[in-house]
Short mmCIF file of N, CA and C in Angstrom, two decimals:
data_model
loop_
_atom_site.label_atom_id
_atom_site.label_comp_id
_atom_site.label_asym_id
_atom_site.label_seq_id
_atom_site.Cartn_x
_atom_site.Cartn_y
_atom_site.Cartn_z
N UNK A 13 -11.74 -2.91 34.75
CA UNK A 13 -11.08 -3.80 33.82
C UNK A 13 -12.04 -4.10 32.67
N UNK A 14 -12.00 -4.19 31.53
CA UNK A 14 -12.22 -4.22 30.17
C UNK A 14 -12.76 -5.63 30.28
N UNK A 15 -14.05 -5.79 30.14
CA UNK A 15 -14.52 -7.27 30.11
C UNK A 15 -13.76 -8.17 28.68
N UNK A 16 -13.27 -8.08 27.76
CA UNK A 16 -12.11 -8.91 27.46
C UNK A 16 -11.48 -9.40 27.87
N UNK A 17 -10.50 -8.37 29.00
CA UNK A 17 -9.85 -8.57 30.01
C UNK A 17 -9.86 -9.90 30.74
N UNK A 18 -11.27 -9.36 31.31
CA UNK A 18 -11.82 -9.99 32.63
C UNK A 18 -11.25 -11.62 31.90
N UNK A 19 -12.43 -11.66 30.58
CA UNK A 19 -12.37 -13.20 29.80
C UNK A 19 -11.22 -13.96 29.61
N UNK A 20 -10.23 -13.28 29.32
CA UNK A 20 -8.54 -13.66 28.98
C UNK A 20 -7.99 -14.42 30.76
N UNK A 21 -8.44 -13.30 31.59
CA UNK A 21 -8.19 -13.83 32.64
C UNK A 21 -8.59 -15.29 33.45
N UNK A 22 -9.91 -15.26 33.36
CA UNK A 22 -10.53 -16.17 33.94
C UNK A 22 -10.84 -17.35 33.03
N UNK A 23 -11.10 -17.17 31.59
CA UNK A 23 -10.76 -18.68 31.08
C UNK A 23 -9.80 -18.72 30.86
N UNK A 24 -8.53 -18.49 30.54
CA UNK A 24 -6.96 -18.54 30.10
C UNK A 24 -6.74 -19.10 31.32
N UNK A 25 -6.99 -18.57 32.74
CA UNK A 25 -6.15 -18.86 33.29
C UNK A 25 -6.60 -20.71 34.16
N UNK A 26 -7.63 -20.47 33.88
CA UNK A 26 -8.75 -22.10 34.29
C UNK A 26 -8.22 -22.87 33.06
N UNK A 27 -8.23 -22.37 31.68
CA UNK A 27 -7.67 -23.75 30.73
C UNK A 27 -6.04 -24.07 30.84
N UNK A 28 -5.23 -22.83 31.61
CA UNK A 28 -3.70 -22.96 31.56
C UNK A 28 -4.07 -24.43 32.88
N UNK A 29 -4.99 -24.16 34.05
CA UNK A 29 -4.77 -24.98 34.92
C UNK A 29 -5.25 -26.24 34.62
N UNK A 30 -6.45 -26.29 34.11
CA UNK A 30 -6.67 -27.75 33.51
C UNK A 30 -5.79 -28.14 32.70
N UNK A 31 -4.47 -27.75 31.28
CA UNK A 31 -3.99 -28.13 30.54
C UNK A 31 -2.59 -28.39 31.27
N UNK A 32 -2.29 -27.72 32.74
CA UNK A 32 -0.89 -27.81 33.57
C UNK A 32 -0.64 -29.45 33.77
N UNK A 33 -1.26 -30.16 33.53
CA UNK A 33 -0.63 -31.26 33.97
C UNK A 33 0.17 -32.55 32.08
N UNK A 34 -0.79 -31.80 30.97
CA UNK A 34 -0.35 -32.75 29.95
C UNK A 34 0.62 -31.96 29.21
N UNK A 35 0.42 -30.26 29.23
CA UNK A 35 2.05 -29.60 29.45
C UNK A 35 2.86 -29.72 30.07
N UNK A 36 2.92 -30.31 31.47
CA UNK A 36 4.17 -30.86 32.05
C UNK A 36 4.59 -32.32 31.79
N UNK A 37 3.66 -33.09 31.03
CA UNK A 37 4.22 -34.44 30.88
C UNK A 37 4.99 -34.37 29.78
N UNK A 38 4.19 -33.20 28.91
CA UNK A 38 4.85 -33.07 27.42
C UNK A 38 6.28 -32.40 27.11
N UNK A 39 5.83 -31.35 28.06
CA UNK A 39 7.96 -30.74 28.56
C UNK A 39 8.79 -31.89 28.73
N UNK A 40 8.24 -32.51 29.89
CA UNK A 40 9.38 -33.56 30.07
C UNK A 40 9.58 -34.73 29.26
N UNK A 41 8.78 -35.01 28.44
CA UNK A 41 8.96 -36.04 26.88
C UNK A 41 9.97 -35.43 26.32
N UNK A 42 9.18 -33.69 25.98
CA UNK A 42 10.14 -33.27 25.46
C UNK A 42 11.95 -32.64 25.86
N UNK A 43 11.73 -32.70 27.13
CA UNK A 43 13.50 -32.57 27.49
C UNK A 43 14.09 -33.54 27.30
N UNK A 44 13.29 -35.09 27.39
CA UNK A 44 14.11 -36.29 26.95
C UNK A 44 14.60 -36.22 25.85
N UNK A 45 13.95 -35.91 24.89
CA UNK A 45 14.38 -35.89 23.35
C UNK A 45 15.34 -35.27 23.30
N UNK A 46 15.51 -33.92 23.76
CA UNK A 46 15.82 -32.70 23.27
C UNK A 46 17.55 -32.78 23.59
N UNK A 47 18.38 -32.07 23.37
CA UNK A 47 19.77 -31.88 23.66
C UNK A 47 19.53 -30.18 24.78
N UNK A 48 20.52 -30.48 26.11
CA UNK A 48 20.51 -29.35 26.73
C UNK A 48 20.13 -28.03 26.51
N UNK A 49 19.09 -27.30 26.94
CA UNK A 49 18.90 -25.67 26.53
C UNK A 49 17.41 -25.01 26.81
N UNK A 50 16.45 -25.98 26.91
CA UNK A 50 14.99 -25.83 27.60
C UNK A 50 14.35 -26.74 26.23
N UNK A 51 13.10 -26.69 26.32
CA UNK A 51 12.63 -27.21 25.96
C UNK A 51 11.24 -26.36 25.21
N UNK A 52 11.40 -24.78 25.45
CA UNK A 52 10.87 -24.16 25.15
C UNK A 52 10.85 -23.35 23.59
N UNK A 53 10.23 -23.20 22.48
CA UNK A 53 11.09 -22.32 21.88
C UNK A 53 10.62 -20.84 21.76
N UNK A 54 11.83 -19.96 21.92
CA UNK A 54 11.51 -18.88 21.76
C UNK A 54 11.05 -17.93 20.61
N UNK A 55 10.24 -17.06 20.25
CA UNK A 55 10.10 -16.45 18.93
C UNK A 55 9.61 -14.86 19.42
N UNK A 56 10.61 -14.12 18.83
CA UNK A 56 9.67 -12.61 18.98
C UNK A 56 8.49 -12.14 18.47
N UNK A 57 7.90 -11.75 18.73
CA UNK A 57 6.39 -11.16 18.15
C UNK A 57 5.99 -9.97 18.73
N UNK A 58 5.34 -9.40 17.74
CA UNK A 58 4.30 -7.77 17.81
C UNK A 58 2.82 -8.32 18.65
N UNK A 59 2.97 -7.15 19.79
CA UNK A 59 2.30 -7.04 20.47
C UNK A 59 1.50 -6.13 20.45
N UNK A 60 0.50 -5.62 21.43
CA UNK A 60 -0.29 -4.27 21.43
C UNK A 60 0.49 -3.02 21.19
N UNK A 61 0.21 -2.29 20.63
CA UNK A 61 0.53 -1.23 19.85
C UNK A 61 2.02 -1.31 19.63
N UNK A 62 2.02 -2.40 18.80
CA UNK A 62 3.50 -2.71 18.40
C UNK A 62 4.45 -3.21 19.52
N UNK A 63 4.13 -3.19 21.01
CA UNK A 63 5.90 -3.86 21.51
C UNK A 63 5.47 -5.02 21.24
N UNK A 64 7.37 -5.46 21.30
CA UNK A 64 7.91 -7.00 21.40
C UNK A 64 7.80 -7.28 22.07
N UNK A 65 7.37 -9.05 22.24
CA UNK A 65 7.32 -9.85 23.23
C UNK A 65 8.02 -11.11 23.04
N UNK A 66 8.17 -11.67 23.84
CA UNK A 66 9.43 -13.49 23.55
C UNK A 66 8.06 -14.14 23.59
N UNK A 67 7.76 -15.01 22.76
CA UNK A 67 6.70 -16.11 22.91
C UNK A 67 7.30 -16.90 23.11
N UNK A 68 6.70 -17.69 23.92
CA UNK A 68 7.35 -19.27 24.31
C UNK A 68 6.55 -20.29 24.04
N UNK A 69 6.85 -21.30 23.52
CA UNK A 69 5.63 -22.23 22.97
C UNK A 69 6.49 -23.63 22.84
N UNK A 70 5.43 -24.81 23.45
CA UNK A 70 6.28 -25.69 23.63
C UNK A 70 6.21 -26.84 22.09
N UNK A 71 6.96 -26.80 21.33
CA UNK A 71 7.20 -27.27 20.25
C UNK A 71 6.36 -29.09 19.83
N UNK A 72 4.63 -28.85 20.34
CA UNK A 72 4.18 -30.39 20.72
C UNK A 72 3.24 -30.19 19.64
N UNK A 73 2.39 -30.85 18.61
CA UNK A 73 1.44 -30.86 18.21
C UNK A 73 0.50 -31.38 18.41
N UNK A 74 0.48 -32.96 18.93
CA UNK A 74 -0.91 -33.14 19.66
C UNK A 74 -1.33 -33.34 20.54
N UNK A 75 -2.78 -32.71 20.31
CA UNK A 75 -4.16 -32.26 20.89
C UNK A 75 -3.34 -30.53 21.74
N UNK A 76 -3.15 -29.69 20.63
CA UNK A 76 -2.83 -28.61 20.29
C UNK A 76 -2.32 -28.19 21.63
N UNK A 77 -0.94 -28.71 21.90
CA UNK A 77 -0.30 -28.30 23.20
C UNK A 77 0.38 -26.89 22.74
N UNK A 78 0.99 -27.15 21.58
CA UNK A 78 1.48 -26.10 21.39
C UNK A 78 1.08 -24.35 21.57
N UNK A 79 -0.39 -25.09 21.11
CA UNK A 79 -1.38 -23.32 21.66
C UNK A 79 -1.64 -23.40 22.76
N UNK A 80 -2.12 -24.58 23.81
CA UNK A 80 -2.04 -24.47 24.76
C UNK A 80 -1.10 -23.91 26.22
N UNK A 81 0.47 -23.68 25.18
CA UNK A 81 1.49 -23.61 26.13
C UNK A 81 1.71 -22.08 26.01
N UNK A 82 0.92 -21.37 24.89
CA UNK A 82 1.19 -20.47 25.11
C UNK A 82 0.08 -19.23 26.08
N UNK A 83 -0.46 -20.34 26.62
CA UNK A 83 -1.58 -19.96 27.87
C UNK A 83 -0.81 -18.76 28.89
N UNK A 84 0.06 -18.83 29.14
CA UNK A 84 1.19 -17.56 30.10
C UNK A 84 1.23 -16.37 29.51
N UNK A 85 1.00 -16.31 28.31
CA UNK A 85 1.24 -14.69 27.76
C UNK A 85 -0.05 -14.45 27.55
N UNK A 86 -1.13 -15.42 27.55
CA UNK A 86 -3.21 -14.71 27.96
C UNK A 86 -3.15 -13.93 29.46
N UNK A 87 -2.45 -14.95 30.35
CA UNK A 87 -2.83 -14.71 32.10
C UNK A 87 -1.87 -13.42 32.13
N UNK A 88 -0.49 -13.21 31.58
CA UNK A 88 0.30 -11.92 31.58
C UNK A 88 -0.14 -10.86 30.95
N UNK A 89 -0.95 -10.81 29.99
CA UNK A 89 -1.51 -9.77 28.94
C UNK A 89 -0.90 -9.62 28.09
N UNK A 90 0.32 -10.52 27.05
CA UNK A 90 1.00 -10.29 26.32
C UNK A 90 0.04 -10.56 25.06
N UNK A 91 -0.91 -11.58 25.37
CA UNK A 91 -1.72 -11.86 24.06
C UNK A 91 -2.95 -12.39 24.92
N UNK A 92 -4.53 -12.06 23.82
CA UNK A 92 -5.70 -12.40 24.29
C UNK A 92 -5.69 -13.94 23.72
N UNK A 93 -7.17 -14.65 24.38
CA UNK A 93 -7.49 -15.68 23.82
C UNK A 93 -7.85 -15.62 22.36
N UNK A 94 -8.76 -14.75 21.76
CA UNK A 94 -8.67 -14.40 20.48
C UNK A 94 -8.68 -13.18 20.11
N UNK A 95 -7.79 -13.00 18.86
CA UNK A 95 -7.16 -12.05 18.08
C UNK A 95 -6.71 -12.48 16.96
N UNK A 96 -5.92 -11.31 16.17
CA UNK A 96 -4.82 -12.02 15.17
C UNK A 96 -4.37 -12.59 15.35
N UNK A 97 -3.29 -13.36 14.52
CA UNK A 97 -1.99 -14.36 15.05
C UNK A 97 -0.95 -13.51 15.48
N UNK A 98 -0.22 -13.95 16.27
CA UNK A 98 0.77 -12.97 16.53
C UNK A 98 1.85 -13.07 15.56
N UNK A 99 1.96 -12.02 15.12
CA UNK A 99 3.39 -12.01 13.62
C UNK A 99 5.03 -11.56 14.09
N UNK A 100 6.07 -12.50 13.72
CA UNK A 100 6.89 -11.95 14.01
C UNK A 100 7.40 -10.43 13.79
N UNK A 101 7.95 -9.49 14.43
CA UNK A 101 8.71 -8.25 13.99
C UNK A 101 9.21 -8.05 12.13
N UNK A 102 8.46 -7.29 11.32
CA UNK A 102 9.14 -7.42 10.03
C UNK A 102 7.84 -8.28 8.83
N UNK A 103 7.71 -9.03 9.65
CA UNK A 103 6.27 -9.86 8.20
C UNK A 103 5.04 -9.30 8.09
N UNK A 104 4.74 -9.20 6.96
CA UNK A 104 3.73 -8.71 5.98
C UNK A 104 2.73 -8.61 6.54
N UNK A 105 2.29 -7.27 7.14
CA UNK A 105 0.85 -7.05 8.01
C UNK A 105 1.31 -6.48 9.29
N UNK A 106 2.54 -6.99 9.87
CA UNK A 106 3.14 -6.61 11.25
C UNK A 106 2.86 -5.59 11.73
N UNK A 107 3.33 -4.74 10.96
CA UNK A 107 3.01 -2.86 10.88
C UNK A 107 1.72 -2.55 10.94
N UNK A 108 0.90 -2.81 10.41
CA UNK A 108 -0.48 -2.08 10.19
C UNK A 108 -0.95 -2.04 11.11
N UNK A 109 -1.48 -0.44 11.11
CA UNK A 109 -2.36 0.17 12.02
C UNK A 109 -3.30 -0.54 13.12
N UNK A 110 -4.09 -0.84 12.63
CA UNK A 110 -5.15 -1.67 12.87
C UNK A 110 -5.11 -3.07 13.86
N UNK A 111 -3.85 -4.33 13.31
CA UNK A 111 -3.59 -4.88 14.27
C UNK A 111 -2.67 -4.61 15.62
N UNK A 112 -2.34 -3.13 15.38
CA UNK A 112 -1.32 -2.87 16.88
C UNK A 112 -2.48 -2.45 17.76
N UNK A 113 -4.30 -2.10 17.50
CA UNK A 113 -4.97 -1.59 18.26
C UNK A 113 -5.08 -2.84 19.57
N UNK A 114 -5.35 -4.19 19.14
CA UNK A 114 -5.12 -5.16 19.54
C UNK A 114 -4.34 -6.65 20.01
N UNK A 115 -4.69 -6.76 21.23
CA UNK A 115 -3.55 -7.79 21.67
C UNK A 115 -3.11 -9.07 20.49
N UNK A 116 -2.59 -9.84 20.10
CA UNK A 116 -2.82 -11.27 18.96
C UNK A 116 -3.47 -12.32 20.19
N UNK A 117 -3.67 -13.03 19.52
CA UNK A 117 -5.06 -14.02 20.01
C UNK A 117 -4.18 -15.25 20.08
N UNK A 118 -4.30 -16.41 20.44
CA UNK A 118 -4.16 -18.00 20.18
C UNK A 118 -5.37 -18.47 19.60
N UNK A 119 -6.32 -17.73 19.15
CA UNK A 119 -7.25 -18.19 18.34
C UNK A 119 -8.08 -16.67 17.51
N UNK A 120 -8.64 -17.51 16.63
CA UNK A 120 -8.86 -16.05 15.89
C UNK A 120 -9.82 -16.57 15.02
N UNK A 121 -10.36 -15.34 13.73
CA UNK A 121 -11.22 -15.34 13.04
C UNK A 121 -10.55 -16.19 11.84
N UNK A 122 -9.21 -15.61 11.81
CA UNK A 122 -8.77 -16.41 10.26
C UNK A 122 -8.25 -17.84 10.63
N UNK A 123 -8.26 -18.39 12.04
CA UNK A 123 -8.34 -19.69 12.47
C UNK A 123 -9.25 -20.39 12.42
N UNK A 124 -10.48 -19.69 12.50
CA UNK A 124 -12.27 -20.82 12.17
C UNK A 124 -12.11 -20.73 10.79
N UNK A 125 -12.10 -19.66 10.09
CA UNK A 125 -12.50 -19.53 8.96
C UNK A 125 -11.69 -20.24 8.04
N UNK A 126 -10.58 -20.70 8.48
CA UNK A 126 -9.58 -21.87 7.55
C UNK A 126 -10.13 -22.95 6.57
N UNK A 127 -10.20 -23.36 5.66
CA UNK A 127 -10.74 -24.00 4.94
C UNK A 127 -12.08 -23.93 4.19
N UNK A 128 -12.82 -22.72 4.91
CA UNK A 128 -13.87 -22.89 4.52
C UNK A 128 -14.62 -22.36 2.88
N UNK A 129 -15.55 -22.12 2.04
CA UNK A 129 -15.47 -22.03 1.03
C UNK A 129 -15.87 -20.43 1.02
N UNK A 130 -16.18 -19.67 1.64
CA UNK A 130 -16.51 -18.20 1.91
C UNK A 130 -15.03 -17.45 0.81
N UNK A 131 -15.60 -16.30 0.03
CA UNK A 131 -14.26 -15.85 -1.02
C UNK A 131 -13.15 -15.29 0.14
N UNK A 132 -13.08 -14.79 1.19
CA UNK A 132 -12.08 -14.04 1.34
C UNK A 132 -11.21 -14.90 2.79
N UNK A 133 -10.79 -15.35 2.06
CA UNK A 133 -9.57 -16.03 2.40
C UNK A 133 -8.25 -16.11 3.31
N UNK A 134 -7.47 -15.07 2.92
CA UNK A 134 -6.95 -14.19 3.16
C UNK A 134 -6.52 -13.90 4.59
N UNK A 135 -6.04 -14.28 5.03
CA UNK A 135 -5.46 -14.52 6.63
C UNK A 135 -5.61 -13.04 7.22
N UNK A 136 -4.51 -12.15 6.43
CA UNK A 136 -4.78 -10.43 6.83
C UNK A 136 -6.34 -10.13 6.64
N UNK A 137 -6.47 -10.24 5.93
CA UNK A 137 -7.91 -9.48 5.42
C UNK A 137 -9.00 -9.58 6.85
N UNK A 138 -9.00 -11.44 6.90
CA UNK A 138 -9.86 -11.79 8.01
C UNK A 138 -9.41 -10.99 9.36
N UNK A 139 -7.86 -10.89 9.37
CA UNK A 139 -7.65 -10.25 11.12
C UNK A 139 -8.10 -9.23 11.02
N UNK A 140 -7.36 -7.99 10.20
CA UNK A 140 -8.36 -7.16 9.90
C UNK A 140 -9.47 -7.10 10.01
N UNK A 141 -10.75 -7.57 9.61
CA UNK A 141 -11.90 -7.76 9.33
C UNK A 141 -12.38 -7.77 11.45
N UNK A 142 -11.48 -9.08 12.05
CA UNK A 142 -12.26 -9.26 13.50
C UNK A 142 -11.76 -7.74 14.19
N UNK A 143 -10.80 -7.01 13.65
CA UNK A 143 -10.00 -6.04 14.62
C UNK A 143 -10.92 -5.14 14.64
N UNK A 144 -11.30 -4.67 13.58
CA UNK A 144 -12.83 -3.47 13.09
C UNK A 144 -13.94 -3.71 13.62
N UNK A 145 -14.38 -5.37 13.99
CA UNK A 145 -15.54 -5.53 14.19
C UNK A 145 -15.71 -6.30 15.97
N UNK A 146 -14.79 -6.61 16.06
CA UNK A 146 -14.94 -7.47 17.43
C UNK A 146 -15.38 -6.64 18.30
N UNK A 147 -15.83 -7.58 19.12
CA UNK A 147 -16.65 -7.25 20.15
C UNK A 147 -16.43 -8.92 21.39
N UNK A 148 -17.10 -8.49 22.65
CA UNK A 148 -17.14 -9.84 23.22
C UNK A 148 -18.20 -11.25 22.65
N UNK A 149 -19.24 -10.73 22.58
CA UNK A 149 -20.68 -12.26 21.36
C UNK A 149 -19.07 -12.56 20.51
N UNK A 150 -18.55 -11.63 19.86
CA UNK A 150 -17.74 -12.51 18.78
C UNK A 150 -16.67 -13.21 19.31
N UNK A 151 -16.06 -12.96 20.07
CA UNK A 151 -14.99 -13.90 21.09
C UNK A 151 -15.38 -14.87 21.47
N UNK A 152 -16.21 -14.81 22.01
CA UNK A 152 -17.25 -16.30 23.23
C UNK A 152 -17.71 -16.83 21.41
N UNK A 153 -17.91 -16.37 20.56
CA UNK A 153 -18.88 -17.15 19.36
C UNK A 153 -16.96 -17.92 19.02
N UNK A 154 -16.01 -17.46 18.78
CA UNK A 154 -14.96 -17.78 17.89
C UNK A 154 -14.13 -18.71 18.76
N UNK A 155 -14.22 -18.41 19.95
CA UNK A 155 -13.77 -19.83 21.19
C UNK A 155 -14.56 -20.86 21.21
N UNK A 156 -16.27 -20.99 21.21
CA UNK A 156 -16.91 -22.03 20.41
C UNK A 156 -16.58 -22.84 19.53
N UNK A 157 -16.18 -21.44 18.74
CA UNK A 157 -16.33 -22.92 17.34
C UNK A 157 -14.44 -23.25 16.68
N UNK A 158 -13.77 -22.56 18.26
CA UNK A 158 -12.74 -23.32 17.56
C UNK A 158 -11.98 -24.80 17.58
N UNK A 159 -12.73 -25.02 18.76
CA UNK A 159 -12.53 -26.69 18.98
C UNK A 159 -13.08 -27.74 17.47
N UNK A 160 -14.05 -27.08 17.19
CA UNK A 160 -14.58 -27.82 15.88
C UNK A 160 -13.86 -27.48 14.59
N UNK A 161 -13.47 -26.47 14.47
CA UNK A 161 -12.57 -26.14 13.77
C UNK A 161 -10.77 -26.45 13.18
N UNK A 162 -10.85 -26.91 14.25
CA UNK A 162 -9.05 -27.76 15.27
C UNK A 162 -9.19 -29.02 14.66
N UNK A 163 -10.83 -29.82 14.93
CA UNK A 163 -10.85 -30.94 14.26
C UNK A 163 -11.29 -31.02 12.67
N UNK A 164 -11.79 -29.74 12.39
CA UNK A 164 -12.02 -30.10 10.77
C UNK A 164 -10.56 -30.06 9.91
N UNK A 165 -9.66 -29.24 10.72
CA UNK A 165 -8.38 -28.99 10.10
C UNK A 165 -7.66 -29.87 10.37
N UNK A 166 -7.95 -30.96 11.40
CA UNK A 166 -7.08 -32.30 11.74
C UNK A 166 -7.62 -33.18 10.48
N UNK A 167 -8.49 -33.19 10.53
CA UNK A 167 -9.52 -34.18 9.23
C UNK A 167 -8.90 -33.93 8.18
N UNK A 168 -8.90 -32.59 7.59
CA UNK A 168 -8.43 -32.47 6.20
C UNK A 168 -7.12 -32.89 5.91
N UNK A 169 -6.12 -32.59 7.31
CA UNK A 169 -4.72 -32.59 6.99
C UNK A 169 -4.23 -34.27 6.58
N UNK A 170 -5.22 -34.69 6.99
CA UNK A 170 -5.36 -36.66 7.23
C UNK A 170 -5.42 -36.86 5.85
N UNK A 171 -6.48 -35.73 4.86
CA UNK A 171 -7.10 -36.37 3.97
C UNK A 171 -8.48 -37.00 4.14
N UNK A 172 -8.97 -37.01 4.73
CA UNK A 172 -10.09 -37.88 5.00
C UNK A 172 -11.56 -36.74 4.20
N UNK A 173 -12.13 -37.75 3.58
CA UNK A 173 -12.89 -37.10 2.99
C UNK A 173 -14.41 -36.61 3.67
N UNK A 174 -14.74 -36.02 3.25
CA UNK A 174 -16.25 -35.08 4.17
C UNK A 174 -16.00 -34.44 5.16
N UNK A 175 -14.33 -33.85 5.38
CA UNK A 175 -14.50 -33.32 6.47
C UNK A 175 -15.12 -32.02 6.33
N UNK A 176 -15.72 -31.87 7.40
CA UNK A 176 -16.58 -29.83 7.26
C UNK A 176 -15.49 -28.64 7.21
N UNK A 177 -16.61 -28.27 7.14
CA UNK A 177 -15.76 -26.68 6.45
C UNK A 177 -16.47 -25.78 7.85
N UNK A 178 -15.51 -24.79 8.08
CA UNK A 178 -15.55 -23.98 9.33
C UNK A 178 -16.53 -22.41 8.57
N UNK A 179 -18.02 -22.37 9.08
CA UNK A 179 -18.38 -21.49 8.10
C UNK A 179 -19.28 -20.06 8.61
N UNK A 180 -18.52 -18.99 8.63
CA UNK A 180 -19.16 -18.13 9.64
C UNK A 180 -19.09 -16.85 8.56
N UNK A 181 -20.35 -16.44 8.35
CA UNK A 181 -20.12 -15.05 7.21
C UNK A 181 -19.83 -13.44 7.72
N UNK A 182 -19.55 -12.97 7.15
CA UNK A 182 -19.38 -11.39 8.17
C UNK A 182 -20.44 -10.80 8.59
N UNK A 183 -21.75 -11.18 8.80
CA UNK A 183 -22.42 -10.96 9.40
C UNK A 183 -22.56 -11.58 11.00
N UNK A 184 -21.50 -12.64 11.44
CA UNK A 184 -21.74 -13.53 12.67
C UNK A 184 -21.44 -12.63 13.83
N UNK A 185 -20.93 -11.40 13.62
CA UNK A 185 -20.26 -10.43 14.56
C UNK A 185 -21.54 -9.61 14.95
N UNK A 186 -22.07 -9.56 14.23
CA UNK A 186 -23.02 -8.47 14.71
C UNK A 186 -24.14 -8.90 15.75
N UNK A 187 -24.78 -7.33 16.25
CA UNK A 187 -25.64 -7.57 17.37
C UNK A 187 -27.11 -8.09 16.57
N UNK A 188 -28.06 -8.46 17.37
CA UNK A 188 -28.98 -9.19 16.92
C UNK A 188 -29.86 -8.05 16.46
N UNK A 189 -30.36 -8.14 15.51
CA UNK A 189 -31.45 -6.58 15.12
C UNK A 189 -30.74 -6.06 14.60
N UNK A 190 -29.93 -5.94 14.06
CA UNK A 190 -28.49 -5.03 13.24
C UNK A 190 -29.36 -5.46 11.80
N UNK A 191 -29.24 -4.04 10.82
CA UNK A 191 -29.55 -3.97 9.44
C UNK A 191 -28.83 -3.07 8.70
N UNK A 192 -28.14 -3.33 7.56
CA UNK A 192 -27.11 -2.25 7.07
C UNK A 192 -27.94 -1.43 6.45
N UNK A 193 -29.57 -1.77 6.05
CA UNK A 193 -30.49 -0.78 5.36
C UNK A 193 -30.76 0.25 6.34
N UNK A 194 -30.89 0.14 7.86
CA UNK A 194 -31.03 1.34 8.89
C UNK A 194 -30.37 2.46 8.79
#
């Protein structure tokens, strides 16, 4: 098994179990609200080398249940802990080569890199960018720093001023001793 693999498995499936109990309080908030039909919502998305998959995600925003609920398609293999985002069937990037090599993530490169002042921006560009270069250091580095990241993007959305900027250059992927002059 593909030590990615292994990682998707064994933390996905330890944070699905630690997060099983404030996803089930939050389902059932949310079936109260809700009018008959689940409480889940469904959305199709591109998967590894292009198939479809039903994402299910429970429609909560805080303290990021919503990514958290989609913890079942890490432990199934429908999606890694990090990758691209997963794009519906049809939107801009869907197709390309490059992201069908890999599973989509619930966390990713163009998820740290959100806000920060680095030029390339660019949501595709960045997935792109982790799909060419990833490795496991960059997974374990991009699950780090996305908790801090979750909160710099809570900060900003507030408004609150000084919040940090999420700041990792394209060099953070690489192995240690790596020189592009070699």
């Amino acid at each position: 098994m593909h030590p990615k693999r292994v990682l998707d498995l064994t933390l996905g499936s330890t944070l699905l179990l630690l997060a099983a109990p404030a996803l089930a309080a939050a389902a059932a908030v949310t079936a109260l609200r809700r009018p008959p039909g689940g409480v889940l919502v469904r959305e199709p998305r591109a998967g590894l080398d292009g198939r479809p998959f039903l994402l299910r995600t429970l429609p909560v925003r805080r303290l990021r249940l919503d990514t958290l609920s989609r913890l079942p398609h890490v432990v199934r293999g429908e999606m890694s802990l990090v990758g691209p985002a997963p794009l519906p069937p049809g939107a801009p990037g869907e197709d390309a080569p490059w992201r069908r090599r890999v599973r989509p993530g619930l966390t990713g490169l163009a998820q740290v890199r959100r806000g920060s002042g680095l030029p390339w921006e660019e949501p595709l560009m960045l997935d792109q960018h982790y799909v060419e270069h990833h490795w496991l250091g960059l997974d374990v580095h991009l699950l780090l720093r996305t908790p801090g990241a979750l909160r710099t993007a809570r900060r900003e959305a507030a408004g609150q001023p000084g919040a940090g900027q999420a700041h990792l250059s394209d060099t953070d992927h690489r192995v240690r001793g790596y020189s592009a002059a070699e």
